Coordinates of C-alpha atoms in Angstrom, one line a residue:
M23 CA 27.6 -39.5 19.8
A24 CA 30.5 -41.9 19.1
I25 CA 30.9 -43.5 15.7
D26 CA 33.2 -46.0 14.3
P27 CA 35.3 -44.0 11.8
R28 CA 35.7 -46.9 9.5
H29 CA 32.1 -47.9 9.6
P30 CA 30.0 -44.8 9.9
D31 CA 26.3 -44.8 9.2
P32 CA 25.0 -43.6 6.0
A33 CA 23.8 -40.2 7.2
Y34 CA 27.2 -39.5 8.8
L35 CA 29.0 -40.4 5.6
G36 CA 26.4 -38.4 3.6
F37 CA 27.2 -35.2 5.7
W38 CA 30.9 -35.7 4.9
R39 CA 30.1 -35.8 1.2
E40 CA 28.3 -32.5 1.3
R41 CA 30.2 -29.4 0.4
H42 CA 31.3 -27.8 3.8
V43 CA 34.3 -25.7 4.8
C44 CA 36.0 -27.5 7.7
T45 CA 38.3 -26.6 10.4
L46 CA 41.7 -28.3 11.1
T47 CA 43.1 -28.2 14.6
T48 CA 46.8 -29.0 15.1
L49 CA 49.0 -28.3 18.2
R50 CA 51.9 -25.7 17.8
P51 CA 55.2 -26.7 19.5
D52 CA 54.1 -24.9 22.5
G53 CA 51.0 -27.0 23.0
T54 CA 48.5 -24.3 22.0
P55 CA 45.9 -25.2 19.4
H56 CA 46.0 -23.7 16.0
V57 CA 42.6 -23.8 14.1
V58 CA 42.2 -22.9 10.4
P59 CA 39.6 -23.4 7.8
V60 CA 40.3 -26.1 5.3
G61 CA 38.8 -28.5 2.8
V62 CA 38.8 -32.1 4.0
T63 CA 38.0 -35.4 2.3
Y64 CA 37.0 -38.6 4.4
D65 CA 37.8 -42.0 3.4
P66 CA 36.3 -44.4 5.9
E67 CA 37.4 -47.4 3.9
A68 CA 41.1 -46.3 4.4
G69 CA 40.5 -44.9 7.8
L70 CA 41.8 -41.5 6.5
A71 CA 40.9 -37.9 6.4
R72 CA 42.9 -35.8 3.9
V73 CA 44.0 -32.1 3.8
I74 CA 46.0 -30.5 1.1
S75 CA 48.2 -27.6 2.0
S76 CA 51.3 -25.7 1.1
R77 CA 54.5 -27.2 2.7
T78 CA 55.4 -23.7 4.2
S79 CA 52.0 -23.4 6.1
R80 CA 51.8 -23.3 9.9
K81 CA 49.6 -26.4 10.0
V82 CA 52.1 -28.3 8.1
R83 CA 54.9 -27.1 10.4
N84 CA 52.9 -28.1 13.4
V85 CA 52.3 -31.7 12.1
L86 CA 56.1 -32.0 11.2
A87 CA 57.2 -30.8 14.5
A88 CA 55.4 -33.6 16.2
G89 CA 57.8 -36.2 14.7
A90 CA 57.3 -39.7 13.4
A91 CA 54.5 -40.7 15.7
G92 CA 52.4 -38.1 14.2
A93 CA 50.5 -35.1 15.4
P94 CA 47.2 -35.4 17.3
T95 CA 44.7 -33.6 15.0
S96 CA 41.1 -33.1 14.5
V97 CA 38.9 -31.9 11.7
C98 CA 35.4 -30.6 12.1
Q99 CA 32.6 -29.4 10.0
L100 CA 29.1 -27.9 10.9
A101 CA 26.1 -26.8 9.2
D102 CA 23.3 -25.2 11.2
K103 CA 22.9 -27.8 14.2
R104 CA 24.5 -30.8 12.2
W105 CA 28.2 -31.2 13.1
A106 CA 30.9 -34.0 12.7
T107 CA 34.5 -34.4 14.0
L108 CA 37.2 -36.7 12.9
E109 CA 40.3 -37.3 15.2
G110 CA 43.4 -39.1 14.6
R111 CA 47.3 -38.9 14.0
A112 CA 48.4 -36.6 11.3
R113 CA 51.5 -37.1 9.1
V114 CA 52.8 -35.1 6.2
R115 CA 53.0 -37.1 2.8
T116 CA 55.0 -35.6 -0.1
E117 CA 54.8 -38.6 -2.6
P118 CA 53.5 -37.1 -5.9
E119 CA 50.9 -39.9 -6.4
Q120 CA 49.5 -39.5 -2.9
V121 CA 49.3 -35.7 -3.3
A122 CA 47.7 -36.0 -6.7
D123 CA 45.1 -38.5 -5.2
A124 CA 44.3 -36.0 -2.6
V125 CA 43.7 -33.2 -5.0
R126 CA 41.5 -35.5 -7.1
R127 CA 39.4 -36.2 -3.9
Y128 CA 39.3 -32.6 -3.1
A129 CA 38.1 -31.7 -6.6
E130 CA 35.3 -34.4 -6.3
R131 CA 34.1 -33.0 -3.0
Y132 CA 34.4 -29.5 -3.6
G133 CA 33.6 -29.2 -7.3
R134 CA 36.8 -27.3 -8.3
T135 CA 40.4 -28.3 -9.0
P136 CA 43.0 -26.2 -6.8
A137 CA 45.4 -24.2 -8.7
P138 CA 48.7 -25.9 -9.3
N139 CA 51.1 -25.5 -6.4
P140 CA 54.7 -27.1 -6.6
D141 CA 54.7 -26.9 -2.8
R142 CA 51.7 -28.8 -2.3
V143 CA 51.8 -31.7 0.4
L144 CA 49.2 -33.9 1.9
I145 CA 48.2 -33.8 5.5
E146 CA 47.0 -37.4 6.0
I147 CA 45.1 -38.3 9.2
S148 CA 45.0 -41.8 10.5
L149 CA 41.6 -41.7 12.0
T150 CA 41.0 -43.0 15.7
R151 CA 37.7 -41.5 16.6
A152 CA 34.5 -39.8 15.1
M153 CA 31.7 -38.2 16.6
G154 CA 29.0 -35.9 15.8
R155 CA 25.3 -35.2 15.2
V156 CA 24.2 -35.1 11.6
T157 CA 20.4 -35.1 12.0
P158 CA 18.9 -32.1 13.7
P159 CA 17.5 -32.6 17.2
R160 CA 14.0 -33.1 17.5
P161 CA 12.0 -30.2 18.9
R162 CA 10.9 -30.3 22.5
S163 CA 7.2 -30.6 23.2

């Protein structure tokens, strides 16, 4: 089901506010997918998803390798039969205020502040698409 990533319905937004481990998919320079577990925050008002990471991680290197246009990226979460995916273009942000804001948002969603990391950066995804099913399907009769 297609959803406007800037104007999700309350159930979709509510699902993204629950505490779930997500996956981040980036493309390696050879075009193969790299999928890893991450924490994600979703900000529909800004049209962004945010992932904090160490600057030396493979996912950050994949995003940087895509260049200034950004890397096609998706994040996904699921719980039982509910799922939600956000897609867009990712860029790496290193500005201390942007990274600190992402850490604050992560702490809000996941209920814990990550340990300090001087190599922390932000993978910021400008959203272009959202999809998912956040209510369980009705049983067949």
